[in-house]
PDB file of C-alpha atoms in Angstrom:
ATOM      1  CA  MET Q  17      12.824 -20.036 -40.012  1.00  0.00           C
ATOM      2  CA  MET Q  18      10.994 -20.807 -36.810  1.00  0.00           C
ATOM      3  CA  PRO Q  19      12.678 -20.087 -33.417  1.00  0.00           C
ATOM      4  CA  ALA Q  20      13.476 -23.112 -31.382  1.00  0.00           C
ATOM      5  CA  ASP Q  21      12.082 -21.790 -28.114  1.00  0.00           C
ATOM      6  CA  HIS Q  22       8.531 -21.072 -29.367  1.00  0.00           C
ATOM      7  CA  PRO Q  23       6.043 -23.377 -31.055  1.00  0.00           C
ATOM      8  CA  PRO Q  24       4.236 -22.158 -34.192  1.00  0.00           C
ATOM      9  CA  HIS Q  25       1.769 -19.238 -33.747  1.00  0.00           C
ATOM     10  CA  GLU Q  26       2.498 -18.818 -30.071  1.00  0.00           C
ATOM     11  CA  LEU Q  27       1.844 -15.286 -28.866  1.00  0.00           C
ATOM     12  CA  VAL Q  28       4.906 -13.652 -27.412  1.00  0.00           C
ATOM     13  CA  VAL Q  29       5.784 -10.210 -26.064  1.00  0.00           C
ATOM     14  CA  SER Q  30       7.270  -7.986 -28.725  1.00  0.00           C
ATOM     15  CA  GLY Q  31       8.972  -4.998 -27.128  1.00  0.00           C
ATOM     16  CA  SER Q  32      10.126  -4.067 -23.674  1.00  0.00           C
ATOM     17  CA  LEU Q  33       7.825  -5.269 -20.911  1.00  0.00           C
ATOM     18  CA  PRO Q  34       9.163  -5.142 -17.291  1.00  0.00           C
ATOM     19  CA  CYS Q  35       8.033  -7.869 -14.951  1.00  0.00           C
ATOM     20  CA  ILE Q  36       5.639  -6.520 -12.347  1.00  0.00           C
ATOM     21  CA  ARG Q  37       7.621  -8.258  -9.558  1.00  0.00           C
ATOM     22  CA  CYS Q  38      11.295  -8.149 -10.442  1.00  0.00           C
ATOM     23  CA  ALA Q  39      11.453  -5.681 -13.421  1.00  0.00           C
ATOM     24  CA  TYR Q  40      12.990  -8.411 -15.665  1.00  0.00           C
ATOM     25  CA  ASP Q  41      12.586  -7.603 -19.381  1.00  0.00           C
ATOM     26  CA  LEU Q  42       9.967 -10.032 -20.701  1.00  0.00           C
ATOM     27  CA  ASP Q  43      10.707  -9.339 -24.386  1.00  0.00           C
ATOM     28  CA  ARG Q  44      10.123 -12.453 -26.541  1.00  0.00           C
ATOM     29  CA  CYS Q  45       8.575 -14.344 -23.617  1.00  0.00           C
ATOM     30  CA  SER Q  46       5.386 -16.323 -24.190  1.00  0.00           C
ATOM     31  CA  LEU Q  47       2.166 -14.765 -22.971  1.00  0.00           C
ATOM     32  CA  ASP Q  48       1.192 -18.082 -21.396  1.00  0.00           C
ATOM     33  CA  GLY Q  49       4.580 -18.494 -19.717  1.00  0.00           C
ATOM     34  CA  VAL Q  50       6.237 -17.122 -16.590  1.00  0.00           C
ATOM     35  CA  CYS Q  51       9.080 -14.703 -15.882  1.00  0.00           C
ATOM     36  CA  PRO Q  52      12.425 -16.493 -16.167  1.00  0.00           C
ATOM     37  CA  GLU Q  53      13.757 -14.538 -13.182  1.00  0.00           C
ATOM     38  CA  CYS Q  54      11.029 -14.818 -10.522  1.00  0.00           C
ATOM     39  CA  GLY Q  55       8.369 -17.103 -11.969  1.00  0.00           C
ATOM     40  CA  THR Q  56       5.579 -14.529 -12.058  1.00  0.00           C
ATOM     41  CA  PRO Q  57       3.031 -15.165 -14.917  1.00  0.00           C
ATOM     42  CA  VAL Q  58       3.594 -12.905 -17.875  1.00  0.00           C
ATOM     43  CA  ALA Q  59      -0.156 -12.168 -18.054  1.00  0.00           C
ATOM     44  CA  ARG Q  60       0.025 -10.556 -14.619  1.00  0.00           C
ATOM     45  CA  SER Q  61       2.680  -8.105 -15.827  1.00  0.00           C
ATOM     46  CA  ARG Q  62       0.561  -7.194 -18.853  1.00  0.00           C
ATOM     47  CA  ASP Q  63      -2.423  -6.479 -16.527  1.00  0.00           C
ATOM     48  CA  SER Q  64      -0.641  -3.651 -14.762  1.00  0.00           C
ATOM     49  CA  LEU Q  65      -0.570   0.137 -14.561  1.00  0.00           C
ATOM     50  CA  TRP Q  66       1.066   0.420 -17.988  1.00  0.00           C
ATOM     51  CA  LEU Q  67      -2.094  -0.653 -19.747  1.00  0.00           C
ATOM     52  CA  GLU Q  68      -4.487   1.611 -17.810  1.00  0.00           C
ATOM     53  CA  GLY Q  69      -5.924   4.928 -18.930  1.00  0.00           C
ATOM     54  CA  VAL Q  70      -6.338   8.346 -17.434  1.00  0.00           C
ATOM     55  CA  ASP Q  71      -9.479   7.412 -15.468  1.00  0.00           C
ATOM     56  CA  PHE Q  72      -7.536   4.767 -13.563  1.00  0.00           C
ATOM     57  CA  ILE Q  73      -4.734   7.250 -12.807  1.00  0.00           C
ATOM     58  CA  ARG Q  74      -7.233   9.717 -11.441  1.00  0.00           C
ATOM     59  CA  SER Q  75      -8.849   7.031  -9.311  1.00  0.00           C
ATOM     60  CA  LEU Q  76      -5.486   5.919  -8.039  1.00  0.00           C
ATOM     61  CA  ARG Q  77      -4.553   9.520  -7.225  1.00  0.00           C
ATOM     62  CA  ARG Q  78      -7.706  10.011  -5.168  1.00  0.00           C
ATOM     63  CA  GLY Q  79      -7.077   6.867  -3.226  1.00  0.00           C
ATOM     64  CA  LEU Q  80      -3.485   7.703  -2.538  1.00  0.00           C
ATOM     65  CA  SER Q  81      -4.455  11.158  -1.363  1.00  0.00           C
ATOM     66  CA  LEU Q  82      -6.779   9.671   1.197  1.00  0.00           C
ATOM     67  CA  LEU Q  83      -4.048   7.220   2.285  1.00  0.00           C
ATOM     68  CA  THR Q  84      -1.672  10.116   2.888  1.00  0.00           C
ATOM     69  CA  LEU Q  85      -4.424  11.925   4.789  1.00  0.00           C
ATOM     70  CA  ALA Q  86      -4.699   8.830   7.008  1.00  0.00           C
ATOM     71  CA  SER Q  87      -1.015   9.218   7.816  1.00  0.00           C
ATOM     72  CA  PHE Q  88      -1.516  12.768   8.986  1.00  0.00           C
ATOM     73  CA  ILE Q  89      -4.849  12.822  10.783  1.00  0.00           C
ATOM     74  CA  GLY Q  90      -4.045  10.301  13.549  1.00  0.00           C
ATOM     75  CA  PRO Q  91      -0.781  11.739  14.936  1.00  0.00           C
ATOM     76  CA  GLY Q  92      -1.864  15.334  14.181  1.00  0.00           C
ATOM     77  CA  VAL Q  93      -5.174  15.154  16.110  1.00  0.00           C
ATOM     78  CA  TYR Q  94      -3.613  13.260  18.948  1.00  0.00           C
ATOM     79  CA  ALA Q  95      -0.728  15.750  19.282  1.00  0.00           C
ATOM     80  CA  VAL Q  96      -3.109  18.739  19.290  1.00  0.00           C
ATOM     81  CA  ILE Q  97      -5.381  17.247  21.972  1.00  0.00           C
ATOM     82  CA  LEU Q  98      -2.333  16.212  24.060  1.00  0.00           C
ATOM     83  CA  LEU Q  99      -0.911  19.766  23.950  1.00  0.00           C
ATOM     84  CA  TRP Q 100      -4.323  21.180  24.820  1.00  0.00           C
ATOM     85  CA  VAL Q 101      -4.708  18.918  27.842  1.00  0.00           C
ATOM     86  CA  VAL Q 102      -1.185  19.593  29.100  1.00  0.00           C
ATOM     87  CA  ALA Q 103      -1.791  23.311  28.757  1.00  0.00           C
ATOM     88  CA  LEU Q 104      -5.128  23.311  30.527  1.00  0.00           C
ATOM     89  CA  ARG Q 105      -4.339  20.450  32.980  1.00  0.00           C
ATOM     90  CA  SER Q 106      -7.954  19.273  32.890  1.00  0.00           C
ATOM     91  CA  PRO Q 107      -8.548  16.733  35.708  1.00  0.00           C
ATOM     92  CA  ASP Q 108     -11.597  15.217  33.994  1.00  0.00           C
ATOM     93  CA  TRP Q 109      -9.849  14.286  30.749  1.00  0.00           C
ATOM     94  CA  ASP Q 110      -9.397  10.583  30.047  1.00  0.00           C
ATOM     95  CA  PRO Q 111      -6.496  10.230  27.558  1.00  0.00           C
ATOM     96  CA  LEU Q 112      -7.060   6.632  26.577  1.00  0.00           C
ATOM     97  CA  PRO Q 113     -10.428   6.907  24.752  1.00  0.00           C
ATOM     98  CA  CYS Q 114      -9.179   9.941  22.824  1.00  0.00           C
ATOM     99  CA  PHE Q 115      -5.988   8.145  21.898  1.00  0.00           C
ATOM    100  CA  VAL Q 116      -7.843   5.026  20.735  1.00  0.00           C
ATOM    101  CA  LEU Q 117     -10.299   7.039  18.611  1.00  0.00           C
ATOM    102  CA  THR Q 118      -7.558   9.043  16.862  1.00  0.00           C
ATOM    103  CA  SER Q 119      -5.366   6.009  16.294  1.00  0.00           C
ATOM    104  CA  MET Q 120      -8.252   4.005  14.791  1.00  0.00           C
ATOM    105  CA  ALA Q 121      -9.030   6.836  12.368  1.00  0.00           C
ATOM    106  CA  GLY Q 122      -5.988   5.762  10.306  1.00  0.00           C
ATOM    107  CA  PRO Q 123      -7.174   2.278   9.338  1.00  0.00           C
ATOM    108  CA  VAL Q 124     -10.710   3.548   8.649  1.00  0.00           C
ATOM    109  CA  LEU Q 125      -9.438   6.238   6.232  1.00  0.00           C
ATOM    110  CA  ALA Q 126      -7.054   3.762   4.673  1.00  0.00           C
ATOM    111  CA  TRP Q 127      -9.918   1.283   4.098  1.00  0.00           C
ATOM    112  CA  ILE Q 128     -12.082   4.043   2.584  1.00  0.00           C
ATOM    113  CA  GLY Q 129      -9.247   5.113   0.312  1.00  0.00           C
ATOM    114  CA  MET Q 130      -8.531   1.626  -0.891  1.00  0.00           C
ATOM    115  CA  TYR Q 131     -12.059   0.228  -1.421  1.00  0.00           C
ATOM    116  CA  GLN Q 132     -14.284   3.242  -1.896  1.00  0.00           C
ATOM    117  CA  PHE Q 133     -12.435   6.128  -3.517  1.00  0.00           C
ATOM    118  CA  MET Q 134     -10.570   3.689  -5.855  1.00  0.00           C
ATOM    119  CA  GLY Q 135     -13.760   2.985  -7.745  1.00  0.00           C
ATOM    120  CA  HIS Q 136     -12.100   2.005 -11.001  1.00  0.00           C
ATOM    121  CA  PRO Q 137     -12.083  -1.792 -11.524  1.00  0.00           C
ATOM    122  CA  ALA Q 138      -8.412  -1.747 -12.373  1.00  0.00           C
ATOM    123  CA  ALA Q 139      -7.589  -0.035  -9.072  1.00  0.00           C
ATOM    124  CA  LYS Q 140      -9.418  -2.712  -7.127  1.00  0.00           C
ATOM    125  CA  ARG Q 141      -7.681  -5.369  -9.213  1.00  0.00           C
ATOM    126  CA  LEU Q 142      -4.301  -3.809  -8.284  1.00  0.00           C
ATOM    127  CA  TRP Q 143      -5.137  -4.163  -4.603  1.00  0.00           C
ATOM    128  CA  SER Q 144      -6.421  -7.694  -4.946  1.00  0.00           C
ATOM    129  CA  THR Q 145      -3.462  -8.969  -6.943  1.00  0.00           C
ATOM    130  CA  SER Q 146      -0.458  -6.938  -5.838  1.00  0.00           C
ATOM    131  CA  LEU Q 147      -1.089  -6.570  -2.099  1.00  0.00           C
ATOM    132  CA  ASN Q 148      -2.409  -9.903  -0.929  1.00  0.00           C
ATOM    133  CA  PRO Q 149      -2.631 -10.670   1.946  1.00  0.00           C
ATOM    134  CA  TYR Q 150      -2.285  -7.004   2.997  1.00  0.00           C
ATOM    135  CA  ALA Q 151      -5.756  -6.134   1.687  1.00  0.00           C
ATOM    136  CA  HIS Q 152      -7.343  -8.778   3.870  1.00  0.00           C
ATOM    137  CA  VAL Q 153      -5.316  -7.631   6.863  1.00  0.00           C
ATOM    138  CA  LEU Q 154      -6.607  -4.079   6.335  1.00  0.00           C
ATOM    139  CA  SER Q 155     -10.191  -5.383   6.206  1.00  0.00           C
ATOM    140  CA  ILE Q 156      -9.653  -7.078   9.600  1.00  0.00           C
ATOM    141  CA  ALA Q 157      -8.058  -3.961  11.008  1.00  0.00           C
ATOM    142  CA  PHE Q 158     -11.025  -1.906   9.795  1.00  0.00           C
ATOM    143  CA  ALA Q 159     -13.476  -4.258  11.464  1.00  0.00           C
ATOM    144  CA  ALA Q 160     -11.471  -4.199  14.721  1.00  0.00           C
ATOM    145  CA  SER Q 161     -11.325  -0.401  14.580  1.00  0.00           C
ATOM    146  CA  PHE Q 162     -15.060  -0.088  14.148  1.00  0.00           C
ATOM    147  CA  MET Q 163     -15.726  -2.476  17.049  1.00  0.00           C
ATOM    148  CA  GLY Q 164     -13.128  -0.706  19.198  1.00  0.00           C
ATOM    149  CA  MET Q 165     -14.782   2.698  18.549  1.00  0.00           C
ATOM    150  CA  VAL Q 166     -18.131   1.365  19.581  1.00  0.00           C
ATOM    151  CA  VAL Q 167     -16.647  -0.108  22.787  1.00  0.00           C
ATOM    152  CA  ILE Q 168     -14.825   3.092  23.601  1.00  0.00           C
ATOM    153  CA  LEU Q 169     -17.856   5.306  23.048  1.00  0.00           C
ATOM    154  CA  SER Q 170     -20.094   3.068  25.102  1.00  0.00           C
ATOM    155  CA  MET Q 171     -17.645   2.737  27.977  1.00  0.00           C
ATOM    156  CA  SER Q 172     -16.907   6.445  28.040  1.00  0.00           C
ATOM    157  CA  MET Q 173     -20.512   7.020  29.119  1.00  0.00           C
ATOM    158  CA  THR Q 174     -20.148   4.666  32.133  1.00  0.00           C
ATOM    159  CA  ALA Q 175     -18.403   5.279  35.434  1.00  0.00           C
ATOM    160  CA  SER Q 176     -14.754   4.358  35.910  1.00  0.00           C
ATOM    161  CA  SER Q 177     -14.068   0.800  37.084  1.00  0.00           C
ATOM    162  CA  PRO Q 178     -11.275  -1.809  36.983  1.00  0.00           C
ATOM    163  CA  VAL Q 179     -13.168  -3.773  34.318  1.00  0.00           C
ATOM    164  CA  ARG Q 180     -13.455  -0.624  32.146  1.00  0.00           C
ATOM    165  CA  GLU Q 181      -9.729   0.017  32.517  1.00  0.00           C
ATOM    166  CA  LYS Q 182      -8.831  -3.537  31.390  1.00  0.00           C
ATOM    167  CA  TRP Q 183     -11.176  -3.329  28.387  1.00  0.00           C
ATOM    168  CA  LEU Q 184      -9.757   0.071  27.400  1.00  0.00           C
ATOM    169  CA  THR Q 185      -6.228  -1.354  27.612  1.00  0.00           C
ATOM    170  CA  VAL Q 186      -7.180  -4.243  25.284  1.00  0.00           C
ATOM    171  CA  VAL Q 187      -8.804  -1.873  22.833  1.00  0.00           C
ATOM    172  CA  ALA Q 188      -5.699   0.355  22.968  1.00  0.00           C
ATOM    173  CA  MET Q 189      -3.605  -2.664  21.984  1.00  0.00           C
ATOM    174  CA  MET Q 190      -6.010  -3.397  19.129  1.00  0.00           C
ATOM    175  CA  ALA Q 191      -5.657   0.178  18.014  1.00  0.00           C
ATOM    176  CA  GLY Q 192      -1.861  -0.153  18.039  1.00  0.00           C
ATOM    177  CA  LEU Q 193      -1.958  -3.290  15.921  1.00  0.00           C
ATOM    178  CA  ALA Q 194      -4.458  -1.745  13.487  1.00  0.00           C
ATOM    179  CA  TRP Q 195      -2.303   1.329  13.136  1.00  0.00           C
ATOM    180  CA  CYS Q 196       0.850  -0.680  12.561  1.00  0.00           C
ATOM    181  CA  ALA Q 197      -0.982  -2.796   9.985  1.00  0.00           C
ATOM    182  CA  ARG Q 198      -2.109   0.353   8.162  1.00  0.00           C
ATOM    183  CA  ASN Q 199       1.467   1.696   8.022  1.00  0.00           C
ATOM    184  CA  LEU Q 200       2.741  -1.593   6.613  1.00  0.00           C
ATOM    185  CA  ILE Q 201       0.003  -1.588   3.988  1.00  0.00           C
ATOM    186  CA  ILE Q 202       0.934   1.939   2.819  1.00  0.00           C
ATOM    187  CA  LEU Q 203       4.600   0.914   2.522  1.00  0.00           C
ATOM    188  CA  ALA Q 204       3.575  -2.280   0.687  1.00  0.00           C
ATOM    189  CA  HIS Q 205       1.613  -0.180  -1.760  1.00  0.00           C
ATOM    190  CA  VAL Q 206       4.700   2.018  -2.247  1.00  0.00           C
ATOM    191  CA  ARG Q 207       6.694  -1.126  -3.112  1.00  0.00           C
ATOM    192  CA  ALA Q 208       4.004  -2.308  -5.538  1.00  0.00           C
ATOM    193  CA  ILE Q 209       3.987   1.016  -7.334  1.00  0.00           C
ATOM    194  CA  ALA Q 210       7.814   0.943  -7.446  1.00  0.00           C
ATOM    195  CA  GLN Q 211       7.752  -2.498  -9.056  1.00  0.00           C
ATOM    196  CA  VAL Q 212       5.172  -1.489 -11.650  1.00  0.00           C
ATOM    197  CA  SER Q 213       7.033   1.736 -12.396  1.00  0.00           C
ATOM    198  CA  ASN Q 214      10.235  -0.247 -13.045  1.00  0.00           C
ATOM    199  CA  MET Q 215      12.146   1.114 -10.074  1.00  0.00           C
ATOM    200  CA  PRO Q 216      13.657  -2.073  -8.599  1.00  0.00           C
ATOM    201  CA  ARG Q 217      16.002  -0.251  -6.201  1.00  0.00           C
ATOM    202  CA  LEU Q 218      13.152   1.492  -4.366  1.00  0.00           C
ATOM    203  CA  ALA Q 219      11.175  -1.733  -4.355  1.00  0.00           C
ATOM    204  CA  ALA Q 220      14.093  -3.551  -2.727  1.00  0.00           C
ATOM    205  CA  VAL Q 221      14.594  -0.802  -0.049  1.00  0.00           C
ATOM    206  CA  ALA Q 222      10.911  -0.692   0.989  1.00  0.00           C
ATOM    207  CA  PRO Q 223      11.011  -3.842   3.193  1.00  0.00           C
ATOM    208  CA  VAL Q 224      14.014  -2.430   5.006  1.00  0.00           C
ATOM    209  CA  PHE Q 225      12.003   0.663   5.857  1.00  0.00           C
ATOM    210  CA  GLN Q 226       9.152  -1.515   7.037  1.00  0.00           C
ATOM    211  CA  ILE Q 227      11.342  -3.479   9.445  1.00  0.00           C
ATOM    212  CA  GLY Q 228      13.250  -0.440  10.524  1.00  0.00           C
ATOM    213  CA  ALA Q 229      10.067   1.601  11.323  1.00  0.00           C
ATOM    214  CA  ALA Q 230       8.700  -1.228  13.483  1.00  0.00           C
ATOM    215  CA  VAL Q 231      11.973  -1.756  15.437  1.00  0.00           C
ATOM    216  CA  LEU Q 232      12.757   1.910  15.912  1.00  0.00           C
ATOM    217  CA  GLY Q 233       9.218   2.662  16.895  1.00  0.00           C
ATOM    218  CA  LEU Q 234       9.188  -0.106  19.487  1.00  0.00           C
ATOM    219  CA  VAL Q 235      12.486   0.882  21.028  1.00  0.00           C
ATOM    220  CA  GLY Q 236      11.571   4.607  20.985  1.00  0.00           C
ATOM    221  CA  GLY Q 237       8.183   3.955  22.520  1.00  0.00           C
ATOM    222  CA  LEU Q 238       9.559   1.814  25.323  1.00  0.00           C
ATOM    223  CA  CYS Q 239      12.295   4.366  26.122  1.00  0.00           C
ATOM    224  CA  GLY Q 240       9.873   7.282  25.994  1.00  0.00           C
ATOM    225  CA  ALA Q 241       7.257   5.689  28.245  1.00  0.00           C
ATOM    226  CA  HIS Q 242       8.966   7.249  31.270  1.00  0.00           C
ATOM    227  CA  TYR Q 243       8.228  10.736  30.002  1.00  0.00           C
ATOM    228  CA  ALA Q 244       4.536  10.017  29.591  1.00  0.00           C
ATOM    229  CA  GLY Q 245       4.200   9.505  33.394  1.00  0.00           C
ATOM    230  CA  VAL Q 246       3.623  13.217  33.881  1.00  0.00           C
ATOM    231  CA  LEU Q 247       0.020  12.726  32.746  1.00  0.00           C
ATOM    232  CA  GLY Q 248      -0.617  10.130  35.429  1.00  0.00           C
ATOM    233  CA  ILE Q 249      -1.488   7.309  32.978  1.00  0.00           C
ATOM    234  CA  PRO Q 250      -1.201   3.741  34.295  1.00  0.00           C
ATOM    235  CA  ASN Q 251       2.055   2.037  33.313  1.00  0.00           C
ATOM    236  CA  PRO Q 252       0.662  -0.705  30.885  1.00  0.00           C
ATOM    237  CA  VAL Q 253      -1.618   1.759  29.130  1.00  0.00           C
ATOM    238  CA  ARG Q 254       1.252   4.280  28.952  1.00  0.00           C
ATOM    239  CA  ASN Q 255       3.489   1.763  27.298  1.00  0.00           C
ATOM    240  CA  VAL Q 256       0.864   0.853  24.706  1.00  0.00           C
ATOM    241  CA  MET Q 257       0.090   4.525  23.938  1.00  0.00           C
ATOM    242  CA  VAL Q 258       3.687   5.742  23.603  1.00  0.00           C
ATOM    243  CA  THR Q 259       4.786   2.661  21.624  1.00  0.00           C
ATOM    244  CA  THR Q 260       1.936   2.989  19.159  1.00  0.00           C
ATOM    245  CA  LEU Q 261       2.460   6.757  18.825  1.00  0.00           C
ATOM    246  CA  GLY Q 262       6.188   6.155  18.221  1.00  0.00           C
ATOM    247  CA  LEU Q 263       5.458   3.574  15.572  1.00  0.00           C
ATOM    248  CA  ALA Q 264       2.961   5.867  13.879  1.00  0.00           C
ATOM    249  CA  MET Q 265       5.225   8.910  13.888  1.00  0.00           C
ATOM    250  CA  LEU Q 266       8.240   7.018  12.586  1.00  0.00           C
ATOM    251  CA  ALA Q 267       6.288   5.251   9.886  1.00  0.00           C
ATOM    252  CA  TRP Q 268       4.730   8.595   9.008  1.00  0.00           C
ATOM    253  CA  PHE Q 269       8.008  10.385   8.486  1.00  0.00           C
ATOM    254  CA  ILE Q 270       9.544   7.413   6.642  1.00  0.00           C
ATOM    255  CA  ALA Q 271       6.599   6.586   4.376  1.00  0.00           C
ATOM    256  CA  TRP Q 272       5.650  10.208   3.506  1.00  0.00           C
ATOM    257  CA  PRO Q 273       8.630  11.071   1.264  1.00  0.00           C
ATOM    258  CA  MET Q 274       8.698   7.591  -0.236  1.00  0.00           C
ATOM    259  CA  LEU Q 275       5.001   7.736  -1.064  1.00  0.00           C
ATOM    260  CA  LEU Q 276       5.308  11.187  -2.634  1.00  0.00           C
ATOM    261  CA  GLN Q 277       8.398  10.357  -4.654  1.00  0.00           C
ATOM    262  CA  THR Q 278       7.291   6.937  -5.849  1.00  0.00           C
ATOM    263  CA  THR Q 279       3.741   7.980  -6.676  1.00  0.00           C
ATOM    264  CA  SER Q 280       4.777  11.110  -8.614  1.00  0.00           C
ATOM    265  CA  ARG Q 281       7.492   9.287 -10.599  1.00  0.00           C
ATOM    266  CA  GLY Q 282       5.244   6.313 -11.268  1.00  0.00           C
ATOM    267  CA  LEU Q 283       2.364   8.480 -12.494  1.00  0.00           C
ATOM    268  CA  LYS Q 284       4.683  10.571 -14.634  1.00  0.00           C
ATOM    269  CA  ARG Q 285       6.043   7.459 -16.302  1.00  0.00           C
ATOM    270  CA  ILE Q 286       2.559   6.135 -16.956  1.00  0.00           C
ATOM    271  CA  LEU Q 287       1.394   9.422 -18.449  1.00  0.00           C
ATOM    272  CA  ALA Q 288       4.532   9.676 -20.582  1.00  0.00           C
ATOM    273  CA  ALA Q 289       4.019   6.138 -21.799  1.00  0.00           C
ATOM    274  CA  HIS Q 290       0.412   6.895 -22.856  1.00  0.00           C
ATOM    275  CA  SER Q 291       1.339  10.130 -24.556  1.00  0.00           C
ATOM    276  CA  ARG Q 292       4.108   8.508 -26.621  1.00  0.00           C
ATOM    277  CA  ARG Q 293       2.278   8.247 -29.993  1.00  0.00           C
ATOM    278  CA  GLY Q 294      -0.923   7.352 -28.187  1.00  0.00           C
ATOM    279  CA  GLN Q 295       0.510   3.960 -27.317  1.00  0.00           C
ATOM    280  CA  PRO Q 296       1.172   2.379 -23.923  1.00  0.00           C
ATOM    281  CA  PHE Q 297       4.664   1.475 -22.758  1.00  0.00           C
ATOM    282  CA  ILE Q 298       4.303  -2.003 -24.316  1.00  0.00           C
ATOM    283  CA  THR Q 299       4.923  -1.744 -28.051  1.00  0.00           C
ATOM    284  CA  ALA Q 300       2.918  -4.712 -29.349  1.00  0.00           C
ATOM    285  CA  ILE Q 301       1.939  -8.322 -28.784  1.00  0.00           C
ATOM    286  CA  GLN Q 302       2.621 -10.236 -31.910  1.00  0.00           C
ATOM    287  CA  PRO Q 303       2.664 -13.946 -32.827  1.00  0.00           C
ATOM    288  CA  SER Q 304       6.060 -15.527 -33.118  1.00  0.00           C
ATOM    289  CA  PRO Q 305       7.330 -15.790 -36.718  1.00  0.00           C
ATOM    290  CA  SER Q 306       6.863 -19.133 -38.397  1.00  0.00           C
ATOM    291  CA  VAL Q 307       6.672 -20.761 -41.830  1.00  0.00           C
ATOM    292  CA  ARG Q 308       3.324 -22.179 -42.899  1.00  0.00           C
ATOM    293  CA  THR Q 309       3.978 -25.403 -44.864  1.00  0.00           C
ATOM    294  CA  ASP Q 310       0.275 -26.121 -45.504  1.00  0.00           C
ATOM    295  CA  GLU Q 311      -0.291 -23.107 -47.754  1.00  0.00           C
ATOM    296  CA  PRO Q 312       0.658 -22.994 -51.426  1.00  0.00           C
ATOM    297  CA  PRO Q 313       3.425 -20.577 -52.376  1.00  0.00           C
ATOM    298  CA  SER Q 314       2.364 -17.109 -53.463  1.00  0.00           C
ATOM    299  CA  THR Q 315       2.288 -16.447 -57.243  1.00  0.00           C
ATOM    300  CA  ALA Q 316       2.269 -12.691 -56.985  1.00  0.00           C
ATOM    301  CA  PRO Q 317       5.144 -10.971 -58.862  1.00  0.00           C
ATOM    302  CA  PRO Q 318       7.823  -9.535 -56.590  1.00  0.00           C
ATOM    303  CA  THR Q 319       7.622  -5.828 -55.934  1.00  0.00           C
ATOM    304  CA  PRO Q 320      10.602  -3.786 -57.098  1.00  0.00           C
TER     305      PRO Q 320
END
């Protein structure tokens, strides 16, 4: 007897298949249809981490390692240089170029981790499908970071002037926006991994961390701008520097445990799914049962 909700010979999902967006069970849903809960195409959920092999997992792990390195290198290098300058009290040190260079290192490493180290086609497909428009934002941030580095290095070789100070302030603001964009992209990737790994609670909490990191970083940076006056930095530049540093540090401490926990749990689930009888998490894709009326009945004797 043919089911009423599927036409004859329509391919449907047989087995548990979580939706890539809302984790809804797509069992018995048509492959050409959409998720009944959120409207995401079923084909997009099939083309996910569950169907990838070990090579993709290694590629994803390399890219995530570089993304986490991008979270450490910016605040770490800037903090070390800041402590060194405060200890030596060097009068010839210009804090703004150093700050901009270290803050722009984050988007550059994030771009390399996403588009270069993730060389597997499935990894690039994950970024292009799950993180739009974040991937395009990171490309813009990478271009702005590269241009900002060129401007900073060229102006560092010239004498100090009011025009140079204004340009450095603008580039510092660009660095702050690029760094914030990189932090949001990392958290968005955490949310995408959580959705694919069928952890809807963590996927729902990730936007709260995104908004909270931005608000707390802005408030903390503005309140802490007063303490940066000991270095003799101009007030607008000081606000930009401390605000960006506060955003980066807060997003760093918030995103780091989330990234570790989500990535490790997601990769463990994927590996466990592939090791289960050599099959992926999805059991099978089978045509819906139907009765063919255009074929003659079988004359074979029944088996005992």
